[in-house]
CSV table of C-alpha atoms and ligand atoms in Angstrom, one decimal:
chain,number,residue,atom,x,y,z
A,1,UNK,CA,10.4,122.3,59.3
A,2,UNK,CA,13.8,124.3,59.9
A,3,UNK,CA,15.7,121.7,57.4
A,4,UNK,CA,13.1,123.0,54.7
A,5,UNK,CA,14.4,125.2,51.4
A,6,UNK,CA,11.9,128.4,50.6
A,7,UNK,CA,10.6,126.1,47.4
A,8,UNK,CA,9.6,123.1,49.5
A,9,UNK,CA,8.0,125.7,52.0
A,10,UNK,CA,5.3,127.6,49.7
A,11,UNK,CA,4.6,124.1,48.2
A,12,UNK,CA,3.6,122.4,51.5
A,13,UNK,CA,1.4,126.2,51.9
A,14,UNK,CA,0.0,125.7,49.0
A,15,UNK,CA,-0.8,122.1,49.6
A,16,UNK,CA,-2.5,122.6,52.6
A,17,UNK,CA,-4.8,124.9,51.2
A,18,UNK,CA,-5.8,122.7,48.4
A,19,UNK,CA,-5.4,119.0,49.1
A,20,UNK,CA,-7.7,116.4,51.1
A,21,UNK,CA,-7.0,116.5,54.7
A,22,UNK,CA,-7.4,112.7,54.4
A,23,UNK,CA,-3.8,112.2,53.6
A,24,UNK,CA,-1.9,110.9,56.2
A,25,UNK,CA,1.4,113.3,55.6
A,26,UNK,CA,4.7,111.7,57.8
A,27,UNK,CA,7.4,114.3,57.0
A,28,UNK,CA,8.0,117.2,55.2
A,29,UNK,CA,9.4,116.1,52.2
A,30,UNK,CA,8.6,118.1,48.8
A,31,UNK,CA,9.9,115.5,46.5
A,32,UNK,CA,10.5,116.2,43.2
A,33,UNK,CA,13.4,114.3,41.3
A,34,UNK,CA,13.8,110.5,41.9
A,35,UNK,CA,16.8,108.3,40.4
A,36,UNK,CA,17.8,104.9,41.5
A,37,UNK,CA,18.1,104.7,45.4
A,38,UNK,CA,17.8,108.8,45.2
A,39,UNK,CA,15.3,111.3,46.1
A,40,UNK,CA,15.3,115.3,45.4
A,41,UNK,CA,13.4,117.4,47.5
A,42,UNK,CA,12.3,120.7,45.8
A,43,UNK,CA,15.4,122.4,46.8
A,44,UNK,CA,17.5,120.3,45.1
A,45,UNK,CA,18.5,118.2,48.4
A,46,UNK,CA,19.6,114.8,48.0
A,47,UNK,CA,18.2,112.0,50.2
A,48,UNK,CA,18.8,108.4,50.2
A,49,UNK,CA,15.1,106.2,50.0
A,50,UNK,CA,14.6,103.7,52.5
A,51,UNK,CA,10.9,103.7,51.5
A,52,UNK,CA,10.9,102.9,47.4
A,53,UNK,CA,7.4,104.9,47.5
A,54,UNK,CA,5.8,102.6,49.8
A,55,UNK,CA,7.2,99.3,48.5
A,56,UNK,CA,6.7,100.1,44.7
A,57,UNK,CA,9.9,101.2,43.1
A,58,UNK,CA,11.7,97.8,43.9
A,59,UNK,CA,13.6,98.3,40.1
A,60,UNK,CA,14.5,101.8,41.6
A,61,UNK,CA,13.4,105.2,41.0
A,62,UNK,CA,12.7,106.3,37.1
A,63,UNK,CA,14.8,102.9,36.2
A,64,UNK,CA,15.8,104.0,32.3
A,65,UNK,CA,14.9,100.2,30.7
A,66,UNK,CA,11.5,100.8,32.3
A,67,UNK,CA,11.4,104.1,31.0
A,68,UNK,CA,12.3,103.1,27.7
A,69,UNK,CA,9.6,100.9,27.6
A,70,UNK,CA,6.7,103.3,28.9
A,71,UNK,CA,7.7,105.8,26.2
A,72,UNK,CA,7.8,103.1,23.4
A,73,UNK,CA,4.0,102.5,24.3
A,74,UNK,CA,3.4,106.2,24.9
A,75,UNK,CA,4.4,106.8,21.1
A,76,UNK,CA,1.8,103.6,20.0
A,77,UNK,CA,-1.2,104.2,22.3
A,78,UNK,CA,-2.6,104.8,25.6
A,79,UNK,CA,-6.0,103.4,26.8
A,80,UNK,CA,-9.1,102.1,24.1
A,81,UNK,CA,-10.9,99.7,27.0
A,82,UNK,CA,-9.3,96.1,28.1
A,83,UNK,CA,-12.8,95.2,29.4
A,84,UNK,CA,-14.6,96.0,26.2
A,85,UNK,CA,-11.8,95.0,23.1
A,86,UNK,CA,-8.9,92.5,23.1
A,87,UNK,CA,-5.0,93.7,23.2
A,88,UNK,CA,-1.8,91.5,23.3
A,89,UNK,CA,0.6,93.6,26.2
A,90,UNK,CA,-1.9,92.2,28.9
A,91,UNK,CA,-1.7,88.8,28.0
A,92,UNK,CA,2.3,89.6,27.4
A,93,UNK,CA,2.1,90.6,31.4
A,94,UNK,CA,0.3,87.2,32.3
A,95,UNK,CA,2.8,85.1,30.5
A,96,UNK,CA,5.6,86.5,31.9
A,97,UNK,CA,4.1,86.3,35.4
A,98,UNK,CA,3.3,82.5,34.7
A,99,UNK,CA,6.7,81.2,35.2
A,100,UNK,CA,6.9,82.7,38.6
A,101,UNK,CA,4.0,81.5,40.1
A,102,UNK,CA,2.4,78.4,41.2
A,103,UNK,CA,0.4,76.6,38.3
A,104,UNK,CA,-2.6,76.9,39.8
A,105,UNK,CA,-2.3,80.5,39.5
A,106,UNK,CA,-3.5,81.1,35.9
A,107,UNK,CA,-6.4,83.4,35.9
A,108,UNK,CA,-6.3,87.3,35.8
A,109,UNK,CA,-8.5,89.8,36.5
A,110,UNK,CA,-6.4,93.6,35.7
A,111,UNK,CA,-7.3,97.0,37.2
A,112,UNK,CA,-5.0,99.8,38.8
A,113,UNK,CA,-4.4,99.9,42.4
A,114,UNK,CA,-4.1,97.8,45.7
A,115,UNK,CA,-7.5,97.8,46.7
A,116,UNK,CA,-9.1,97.3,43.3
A,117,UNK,CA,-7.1,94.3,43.4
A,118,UNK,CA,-8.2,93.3,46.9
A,119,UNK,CA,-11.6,94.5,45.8
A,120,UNK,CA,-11.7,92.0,42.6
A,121,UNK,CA,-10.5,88.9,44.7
A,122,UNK,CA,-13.1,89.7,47.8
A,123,UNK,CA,-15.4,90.0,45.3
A,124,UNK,CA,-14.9,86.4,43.4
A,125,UNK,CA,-14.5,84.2,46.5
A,126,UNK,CA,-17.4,85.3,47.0
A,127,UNK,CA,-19.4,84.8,43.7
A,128,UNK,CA,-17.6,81.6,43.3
A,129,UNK,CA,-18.5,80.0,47.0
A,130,UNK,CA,-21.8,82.0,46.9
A,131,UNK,CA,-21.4,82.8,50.4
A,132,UNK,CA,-21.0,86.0,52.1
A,133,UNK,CA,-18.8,85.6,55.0
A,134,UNK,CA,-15.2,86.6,55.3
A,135,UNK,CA,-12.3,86.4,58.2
A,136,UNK,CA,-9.8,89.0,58.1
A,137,UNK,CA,-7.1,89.7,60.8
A,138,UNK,CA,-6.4,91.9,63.8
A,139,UNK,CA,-4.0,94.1,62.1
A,140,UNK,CA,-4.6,93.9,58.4
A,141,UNK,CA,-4.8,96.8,56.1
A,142,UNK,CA,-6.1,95.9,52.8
A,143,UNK,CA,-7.1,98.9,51.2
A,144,UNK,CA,-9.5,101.8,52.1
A,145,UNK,CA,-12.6,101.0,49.6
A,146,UNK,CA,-15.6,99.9,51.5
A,147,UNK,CA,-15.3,95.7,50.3
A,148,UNK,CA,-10.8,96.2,51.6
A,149,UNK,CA,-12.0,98.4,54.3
A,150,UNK,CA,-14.3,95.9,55.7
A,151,UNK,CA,-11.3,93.3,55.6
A,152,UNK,CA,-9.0,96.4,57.0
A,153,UNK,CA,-8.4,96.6,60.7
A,154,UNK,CA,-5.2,98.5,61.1
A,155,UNK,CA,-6.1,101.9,62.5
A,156,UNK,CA,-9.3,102.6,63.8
A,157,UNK,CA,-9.1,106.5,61.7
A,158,UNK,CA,-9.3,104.5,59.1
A,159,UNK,CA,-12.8,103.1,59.8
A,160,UNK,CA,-14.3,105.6,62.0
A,161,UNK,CA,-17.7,106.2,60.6
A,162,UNK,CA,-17.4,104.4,58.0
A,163,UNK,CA,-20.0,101.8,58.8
A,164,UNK,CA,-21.9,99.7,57.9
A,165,UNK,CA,-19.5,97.2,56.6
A,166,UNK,CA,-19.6,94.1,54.5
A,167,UNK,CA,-19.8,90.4,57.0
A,168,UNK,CA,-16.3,90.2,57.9
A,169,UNK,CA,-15.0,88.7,61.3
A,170,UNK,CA,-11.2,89.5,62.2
A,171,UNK,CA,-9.2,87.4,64.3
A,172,UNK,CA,-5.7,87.7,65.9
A,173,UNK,CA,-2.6,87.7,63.9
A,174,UNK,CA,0.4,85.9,65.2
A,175,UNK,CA,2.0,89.1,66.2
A,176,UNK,CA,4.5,87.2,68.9
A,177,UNK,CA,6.2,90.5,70.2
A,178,UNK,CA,2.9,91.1,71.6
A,179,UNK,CA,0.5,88.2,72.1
A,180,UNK,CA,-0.6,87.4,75.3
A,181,UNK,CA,-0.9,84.3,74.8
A,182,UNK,CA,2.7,83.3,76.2
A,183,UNK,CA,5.6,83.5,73.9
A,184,UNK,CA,6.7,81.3,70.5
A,185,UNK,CA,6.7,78.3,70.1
A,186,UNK,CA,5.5,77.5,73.9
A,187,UNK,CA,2.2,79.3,73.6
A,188,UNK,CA,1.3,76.4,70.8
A,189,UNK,CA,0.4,78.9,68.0
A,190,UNK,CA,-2.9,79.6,70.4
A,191,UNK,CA,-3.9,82.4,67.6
A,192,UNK,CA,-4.5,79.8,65.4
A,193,UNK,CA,-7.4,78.0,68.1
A,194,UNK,CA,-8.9,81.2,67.9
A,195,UNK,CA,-9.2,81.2,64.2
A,196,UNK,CA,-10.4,77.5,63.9
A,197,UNK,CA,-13.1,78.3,66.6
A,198,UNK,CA,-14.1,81.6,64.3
A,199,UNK,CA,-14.4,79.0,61.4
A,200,UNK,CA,-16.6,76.8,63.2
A,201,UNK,CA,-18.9,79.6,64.0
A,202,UNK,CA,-19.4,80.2,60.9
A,203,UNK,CA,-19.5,76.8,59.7
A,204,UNK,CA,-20.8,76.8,55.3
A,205,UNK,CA,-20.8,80.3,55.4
A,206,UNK,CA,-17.1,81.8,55.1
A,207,UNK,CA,-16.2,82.8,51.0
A,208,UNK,CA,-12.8,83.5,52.0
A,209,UNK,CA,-9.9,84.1,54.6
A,210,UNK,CA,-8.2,87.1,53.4
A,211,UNK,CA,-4.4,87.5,55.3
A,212,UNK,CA,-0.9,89.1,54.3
A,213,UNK,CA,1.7,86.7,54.4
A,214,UNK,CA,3.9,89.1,56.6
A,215,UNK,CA,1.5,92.3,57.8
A,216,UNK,CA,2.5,95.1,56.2
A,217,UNK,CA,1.1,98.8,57.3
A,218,UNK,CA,0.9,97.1,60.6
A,219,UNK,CA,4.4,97.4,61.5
A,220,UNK,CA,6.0,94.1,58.8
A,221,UNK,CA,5.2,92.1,61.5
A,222,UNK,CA,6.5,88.1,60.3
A,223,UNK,CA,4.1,85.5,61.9
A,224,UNK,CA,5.8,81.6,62.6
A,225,UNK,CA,5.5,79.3,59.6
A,226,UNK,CA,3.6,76.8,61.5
A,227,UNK,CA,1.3,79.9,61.6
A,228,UNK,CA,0.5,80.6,57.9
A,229,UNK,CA,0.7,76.7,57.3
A,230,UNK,CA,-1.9,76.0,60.1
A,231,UNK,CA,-4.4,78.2,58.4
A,232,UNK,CA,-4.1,77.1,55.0
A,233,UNK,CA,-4.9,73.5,56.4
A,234,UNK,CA,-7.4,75.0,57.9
A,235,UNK,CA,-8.8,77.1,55.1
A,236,UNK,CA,-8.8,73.4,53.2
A,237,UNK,CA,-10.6,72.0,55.8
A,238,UNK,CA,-13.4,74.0,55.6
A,239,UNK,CA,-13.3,74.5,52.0
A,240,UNK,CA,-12.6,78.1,51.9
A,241,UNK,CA,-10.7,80.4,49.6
A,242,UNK,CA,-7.1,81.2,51.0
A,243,UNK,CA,-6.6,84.7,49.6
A,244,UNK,CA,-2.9,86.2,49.8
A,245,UNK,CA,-2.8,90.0,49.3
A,246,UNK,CA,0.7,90.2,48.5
A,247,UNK,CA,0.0,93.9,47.1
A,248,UNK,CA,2.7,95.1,49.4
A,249,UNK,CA,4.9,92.0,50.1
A,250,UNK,CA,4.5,90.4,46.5
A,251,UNK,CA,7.3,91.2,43.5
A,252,UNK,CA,10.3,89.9,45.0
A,253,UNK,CA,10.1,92.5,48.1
A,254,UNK,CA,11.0,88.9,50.8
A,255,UNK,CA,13.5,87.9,47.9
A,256,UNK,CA,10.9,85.4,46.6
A,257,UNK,CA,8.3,86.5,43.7
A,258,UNK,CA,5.5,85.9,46.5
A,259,UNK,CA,5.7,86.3,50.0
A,260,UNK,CA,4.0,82.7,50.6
A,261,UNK,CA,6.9,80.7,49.3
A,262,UNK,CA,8.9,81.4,52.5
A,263,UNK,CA,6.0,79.7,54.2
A,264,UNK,CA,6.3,77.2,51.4
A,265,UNK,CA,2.3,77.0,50.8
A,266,UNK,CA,0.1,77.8,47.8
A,267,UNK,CA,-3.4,80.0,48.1
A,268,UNK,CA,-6.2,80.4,46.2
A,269,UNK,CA,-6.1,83.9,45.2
A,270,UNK,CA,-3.8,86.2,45.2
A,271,UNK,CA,-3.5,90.3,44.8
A,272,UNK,CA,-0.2,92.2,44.2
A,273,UNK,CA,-0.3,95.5,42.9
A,274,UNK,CA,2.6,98.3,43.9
A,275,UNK,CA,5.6,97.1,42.4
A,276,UNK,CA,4.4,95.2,39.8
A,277,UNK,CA,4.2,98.7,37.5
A,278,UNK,CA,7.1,100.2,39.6
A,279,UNK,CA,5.3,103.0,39.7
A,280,UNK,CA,2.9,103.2,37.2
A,281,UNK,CA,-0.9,102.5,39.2
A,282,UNK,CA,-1.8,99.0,38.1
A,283,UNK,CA,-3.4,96.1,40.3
A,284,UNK,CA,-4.0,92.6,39.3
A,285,UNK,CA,-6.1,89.6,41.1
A,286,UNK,CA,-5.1,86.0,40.2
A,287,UNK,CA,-6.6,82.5,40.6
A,288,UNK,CA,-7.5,79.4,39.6
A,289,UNK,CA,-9.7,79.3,36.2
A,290,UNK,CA,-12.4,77.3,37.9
A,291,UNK,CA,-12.1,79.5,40.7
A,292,UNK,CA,-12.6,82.6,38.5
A,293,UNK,CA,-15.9,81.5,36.8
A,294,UNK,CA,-17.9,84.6,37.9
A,295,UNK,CA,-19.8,85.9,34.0
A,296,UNK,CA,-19.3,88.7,31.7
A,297,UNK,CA,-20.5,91.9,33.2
A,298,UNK,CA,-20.1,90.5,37.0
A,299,UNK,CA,-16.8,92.6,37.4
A,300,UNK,CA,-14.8,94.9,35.4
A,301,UNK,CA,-13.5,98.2,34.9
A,302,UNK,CA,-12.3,101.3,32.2
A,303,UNK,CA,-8.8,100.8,33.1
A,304,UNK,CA,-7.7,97.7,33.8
A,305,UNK,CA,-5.3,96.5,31.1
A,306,UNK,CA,-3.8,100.1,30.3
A,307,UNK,CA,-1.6,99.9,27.7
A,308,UNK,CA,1.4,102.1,29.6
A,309,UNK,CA,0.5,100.1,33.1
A,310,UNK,CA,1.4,97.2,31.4
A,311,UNK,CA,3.9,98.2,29.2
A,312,UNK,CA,5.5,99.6,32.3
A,313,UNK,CA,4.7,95.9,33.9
A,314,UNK,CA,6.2,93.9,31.3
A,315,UNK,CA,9.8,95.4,31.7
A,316,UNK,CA,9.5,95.4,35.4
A,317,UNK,CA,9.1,91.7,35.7
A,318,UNK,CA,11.5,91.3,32.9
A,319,UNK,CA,14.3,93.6,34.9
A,320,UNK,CA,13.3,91.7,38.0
A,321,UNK,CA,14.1,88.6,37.1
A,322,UNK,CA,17.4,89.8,34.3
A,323,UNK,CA,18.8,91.3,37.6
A,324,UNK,CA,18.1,88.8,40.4
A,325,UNK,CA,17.0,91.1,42.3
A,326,UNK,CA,15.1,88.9,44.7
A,327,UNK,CA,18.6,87.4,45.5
A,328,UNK,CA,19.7,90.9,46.4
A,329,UNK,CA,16.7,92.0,48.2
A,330,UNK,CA,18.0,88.6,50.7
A,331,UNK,CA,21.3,89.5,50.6
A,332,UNK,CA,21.5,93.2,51.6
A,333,UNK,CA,18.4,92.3,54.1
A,334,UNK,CA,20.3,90.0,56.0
A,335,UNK,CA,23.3,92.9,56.4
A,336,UNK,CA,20.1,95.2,57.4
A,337,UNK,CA,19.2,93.1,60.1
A,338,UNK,CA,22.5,91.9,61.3
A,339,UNK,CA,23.6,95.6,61.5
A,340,UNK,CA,20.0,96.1,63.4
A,341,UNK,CA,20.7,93.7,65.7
A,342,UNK,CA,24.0,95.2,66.7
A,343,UNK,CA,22.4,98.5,67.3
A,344,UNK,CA,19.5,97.1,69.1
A,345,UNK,CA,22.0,95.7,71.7
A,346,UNK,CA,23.0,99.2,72.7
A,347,UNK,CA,19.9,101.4,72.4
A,348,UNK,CA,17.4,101.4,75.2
A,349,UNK,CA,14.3,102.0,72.2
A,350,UNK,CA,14.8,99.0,69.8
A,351,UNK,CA,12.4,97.0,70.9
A,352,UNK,CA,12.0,94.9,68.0
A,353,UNK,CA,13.6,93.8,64.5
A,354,UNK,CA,11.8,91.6,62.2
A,355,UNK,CA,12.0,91.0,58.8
A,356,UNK,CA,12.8,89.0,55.1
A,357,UNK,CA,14.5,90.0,52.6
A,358,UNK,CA,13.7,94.0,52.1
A,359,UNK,CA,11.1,94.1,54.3
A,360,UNK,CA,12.3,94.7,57.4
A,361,UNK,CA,10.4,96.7,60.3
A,362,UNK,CA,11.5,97.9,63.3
A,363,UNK,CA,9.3,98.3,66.3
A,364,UNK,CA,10.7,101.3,68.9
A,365,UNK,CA,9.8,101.1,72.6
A,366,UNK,CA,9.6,103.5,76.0
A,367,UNK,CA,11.2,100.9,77.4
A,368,UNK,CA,12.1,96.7,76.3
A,369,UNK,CA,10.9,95.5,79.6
A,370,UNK,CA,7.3,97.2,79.6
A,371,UNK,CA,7.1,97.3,76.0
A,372,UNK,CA,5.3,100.6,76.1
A,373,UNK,CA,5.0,101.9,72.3
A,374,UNK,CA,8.2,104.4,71.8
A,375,UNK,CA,5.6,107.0,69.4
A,376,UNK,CA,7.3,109.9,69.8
A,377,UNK,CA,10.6,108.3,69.3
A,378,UNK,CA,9.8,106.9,66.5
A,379,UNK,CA,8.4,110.2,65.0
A,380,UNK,CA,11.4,112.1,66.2
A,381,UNK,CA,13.9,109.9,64.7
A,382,UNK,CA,11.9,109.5,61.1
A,383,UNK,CA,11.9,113.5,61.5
A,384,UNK,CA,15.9,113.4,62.0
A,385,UNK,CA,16.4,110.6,59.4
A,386,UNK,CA,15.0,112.9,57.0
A,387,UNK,CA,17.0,115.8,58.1
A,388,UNK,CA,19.9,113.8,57.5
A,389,UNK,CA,18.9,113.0,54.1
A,390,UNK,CA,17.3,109.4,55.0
A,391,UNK,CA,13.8,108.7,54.0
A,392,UNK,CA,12.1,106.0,56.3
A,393,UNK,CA,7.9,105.4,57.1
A,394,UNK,CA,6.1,104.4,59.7
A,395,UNK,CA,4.6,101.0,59.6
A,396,UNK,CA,2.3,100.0,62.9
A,397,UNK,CA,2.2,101.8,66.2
A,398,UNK,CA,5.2,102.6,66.9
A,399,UNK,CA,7.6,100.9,64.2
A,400,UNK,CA,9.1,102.3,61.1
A,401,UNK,CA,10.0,100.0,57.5
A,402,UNK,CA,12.6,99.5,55.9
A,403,UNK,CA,11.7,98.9,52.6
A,404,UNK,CA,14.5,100.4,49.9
A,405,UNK,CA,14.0,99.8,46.2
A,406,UNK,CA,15.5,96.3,45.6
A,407,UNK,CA,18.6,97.3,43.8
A,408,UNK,CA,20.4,98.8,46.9
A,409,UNK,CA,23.4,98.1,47.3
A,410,UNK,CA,26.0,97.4,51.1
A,411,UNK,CA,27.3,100.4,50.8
A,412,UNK,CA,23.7,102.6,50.4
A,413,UNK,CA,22.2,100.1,53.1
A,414,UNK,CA,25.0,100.6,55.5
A,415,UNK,CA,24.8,104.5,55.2
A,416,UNK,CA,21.1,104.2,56.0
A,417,UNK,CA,21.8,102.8,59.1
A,418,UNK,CA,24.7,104.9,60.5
A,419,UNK,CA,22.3,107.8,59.8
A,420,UNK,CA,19.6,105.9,61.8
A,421,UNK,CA,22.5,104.6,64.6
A,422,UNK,CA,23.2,108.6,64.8
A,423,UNK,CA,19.4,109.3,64.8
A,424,UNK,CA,18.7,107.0,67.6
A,425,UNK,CA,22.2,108.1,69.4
A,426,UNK,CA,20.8,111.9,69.9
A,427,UNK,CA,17.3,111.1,71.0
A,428,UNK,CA,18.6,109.0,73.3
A,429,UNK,CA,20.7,112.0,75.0
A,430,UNK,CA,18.1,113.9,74.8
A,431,UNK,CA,15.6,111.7,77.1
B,501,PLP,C1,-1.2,94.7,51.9
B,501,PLP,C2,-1.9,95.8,51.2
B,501,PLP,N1,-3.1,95.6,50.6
B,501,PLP,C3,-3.7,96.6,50.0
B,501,PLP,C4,-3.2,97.9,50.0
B,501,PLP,C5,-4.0,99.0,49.3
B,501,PLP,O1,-3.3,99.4,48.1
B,501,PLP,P1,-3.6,100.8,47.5
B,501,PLP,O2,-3.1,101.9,48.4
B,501,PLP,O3,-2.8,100.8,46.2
B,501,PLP,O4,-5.1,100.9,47.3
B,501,PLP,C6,-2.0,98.2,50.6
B,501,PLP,C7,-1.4,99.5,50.6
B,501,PLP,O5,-0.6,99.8,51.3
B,501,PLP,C8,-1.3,97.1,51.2
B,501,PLP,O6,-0.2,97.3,51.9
C-alpha cells in the first residue's frame, strides 16, 4: 500500500467496512477519473490502462462522441420497459449490429450484463431443443448466476457451495501449454476425442455446447483452429446448438467484430455484453429467428432495452467501425507480442505469450522447464506495474491480460511494456 495517497487510503477503510467480501479486489487502486488510455487514482495519480475495465472500454475511457450521445438520451428519457412497450433505439442497436455479423445471426434478446446474456442463450437452446443437457469446458468462466455458473469452471471459489447445479458436463479445453496429451499438432487435437466421446454419452440429450472462442478469465488462453472447427462439426453432427459467449472476446477485442471469424466458423448463438455499451451495463443474446421461437412470457426482464444502454450502444458500434479500430486492435497487438517475445527470451518467468489482436495473456512460471505456476510473481509484478503507474489483471492461474482499450496507440503500448520489462527485471533480482 506504501504507493497509496491519504485519499485512496480512507476510501479502501471505508470500503472494507461496507462492501461484499465477495469481490475479488487485485490491487489497490482508488480510481476515480478515467480518459482515453488514462486512469486517476483518488490522489490525482496518473496510470496508463492495460485493462479497459475488464475488456469494456475498447472506444476508451469516457470517449466524448459516446458521451455526447448518453447525455442526448439522458435529456429525452431513461427506462419505461422494453419487455412491456415498443421503442425504436433497440431496434437502431440491432441494425447496426446486422452488418457485422453472420446472416444467420438476426434475432435479439436485450438485458444488461454478461451473465444475463449467457443466462438468456443457456436458457433458449434449451427451450428450443427441449433438452436439458449442456457441455461446458475445463476452464470456462461464464458468469456467476446459477444457469453461467453451472457452465463456469474457472475457479473452484467460485462454485464452492454453490451446488446443486443445472446438467452440465465440462470437458477439456485445448489449453496446449498445458495438456498432457503431448504437444500441438502431434497430440492430434486429442481434446477433441474427449469431447466427441462426452457427446456420445449423452447421445439426444445435449441443448447446447457453450465455449469461448479464446478463454478469457482463464488466462486468454487461444486453442488451434482445427480445435474450434472440430467442434462445430461436431456440434452439427449431433444437432446441437453451438453457443459462442463472446461477452469478453466479442466487439472487435481479436480485431474482428467476433472472436469466431479468426476460426472462420459460424455458431448458433451468441452472447457479447462488456464493450458493446463501453461501459454502460448492457448484455445482448443473438440467434437464429427459428432458433429463438421460445413464447411471450418464457424470458424477459425490466431492463433490457434501456434507453441510455443503448443509446450508449449505438455510438459505440458506430465509433467502432468510423475508427477501424479492430484494424488497430491487430496492429498494436502484434507490436505487443513481438515486444513480448523479445522479453520472454531473457526472463527466466515468461512462461507463456498468447494472444490476437488486444487480447493478449501472458502466463508467468517458477521455472520454463517445470512449468510450475509463477503466483507470486505474477502478483508481485501486477503490484509494481501499478506502482509504476501501469494497470494490468490477472487472467488464469498464474497469467495476467493484456487487454488496453482499443484505441491505444505504439507509443502507450510500448511504455506499457518497458514498465512491465522493468517490473519483471527487479523481481528477477530479487529471487
Ligand atoms: C466470457 C465471459 N462470459 C461471461 C462473463 C460474465 O459477465 P458479467 O460479469 O458481466 O456478468 C464474463 C465476465 O468476465 C466473461 O468473461
Amino acid at each position: 500500500m506504501s504507493f497509496l495517497g491519504p485519499k485512496s487510503r480512507k476510501i479502501i477503510e471505508l470500503d472494507k467496512e461496507l462492501i461484499s467480501s465477495s469481490l475479488t479486489r487485485v490491487s489497490d487502486l482508488v480510481f476515480e477519473r478515467l480518459e482515453g488510455m488514462n486512469v486517476w487514482d483518488a490522489d490525482n495519480k496518473k496510470y496508463l490502462d492495460f485493462t479497459a475495465g475488464v475488456a469494456v472500454a475498447n472506444c476508451g475511457h469516457s470517449n466524448p462522441e459516446i458521451i455526447q450521445a448518453i447525455k442526448k438520451q439522458l435529456e429525452k428519457g431513461i427506462h419505461l420497459g422494453f419487455s412491456d412497450f415498443y421503442s425504436e433505439l433497440p431496434l437502431l442497436v440491432c441494425r447496426e449490429l446486422k452488418p457485422l455479423l453472420p446472416a444467420n445471426l438476426n434475432n435479439f434478446f436485450f438485458s444488461n450484463s454478461g451473465t444475463e446474456a449467457v443466462e438468456a442463450m443457456y436458457k433458449c437452446a434449451r427451450w428450443h431443443s427441449n433438452r436439458t443437457w449442456f457441455i461446458a469446458f475445463e476452464g470456462a468462466f461464464h458468469g456467476r448466476t446459477l444457469g453461467s455458473l453451472s457452465l463456469t469452471k474457472s475457479k473452484p471459489v467460485q462454485k464452492e457451495r454453490f451446488e446443486p447445479f443445472m446438467p452440465v458436463k465440462h470437458v477439456p479445453y485445448a489449453y496446449c501449454y498445458r495438456c498432457d496429451k503431448g504437444s500441438y499438432p502431434d497430440c492430434g487435437i486429442g481434446c477433441l476425442n474427449d469431447f466427441e466421446k462426452q457427446l456420445k454419452e449423452l447421445k439426444g440429450r445435449v441443448a447446447g455446447v457453450i465455449i469461448e472462442m479464446i478463454q478469457g478469465e482463464n488466462g486468454y488462453i487461444v486453442p488451434p483452429k482445427e480445435f474450434i472447427k472440430g467442434i462445430r462439426k461436431l456440434c452439427s453432427e449431433h444437432q446441437v446448438l453451438l453457443c459462442d459467449d463472446e461477452v469478453q472476446a466479442g466487439c472487435f477485442r481479436t480485431g474482428k467484430f467476433l472472436a469466431s471469424e479468426h476460426f472462420k466458423i459460424e455458431t448458433d448463438l451468441v452472447a457479447l455484453s462488456k464493450a458493446l455499451g463501453n461501459g454502460m451495463p448492457i448484455g445482448l443474446t443473438i440467434a437464429n429467428k427459428k432458433t429463438m421461437d421460445w413464447p411471450p412470457g418464457s424470458h424477459a426482464n425490466t431492463m433490457g432495452g434501456n434507453l441510455v444502454a443503448c443509446a450508449s450502444a449505438l455510438a459505440t458500434l458506430k465509433y467502432l467501425k468510423k475508427e477501424k479500430l479492430g484494424d488497430n486492435a491487430l496492429k498494436i497487438g502484434k507490436i505487443i507480442l513481438k515486444e513480448l517475445s523479445e522479453l520472454q527470451e531473457k526472463s527466466k518467468f515468461l512462461g507463456d505469450i498468447r494472444g490476437i489482436g488486444l487480447m493478449i495473456g501472458v502466463e508467468l512460471v517458477k521455472s520454463k522447464k517445470t512449468k510450475e505456476f509463477g503466483i507470486a510473481e505474477r502478483d508481485a509484478l501486477i503490484t509494481k506495474a501499478l506502482e509504476k503507474g501501469l494497470v494490468l489483471l490477472p487472467a488464469g492461474t498464474s497469467g495476467f491480460r493484456i487487454c488496453p482499450p482499443l484505441i491505444i496507440k505504439k507509443e502507450e503500448a510500448l511504455k506499457g511494456l518497458e514498465i512491465i520489462g522493468d517490473c519483471l527485471k527487479e523481481i528477477e533480482k530479487k529471487k
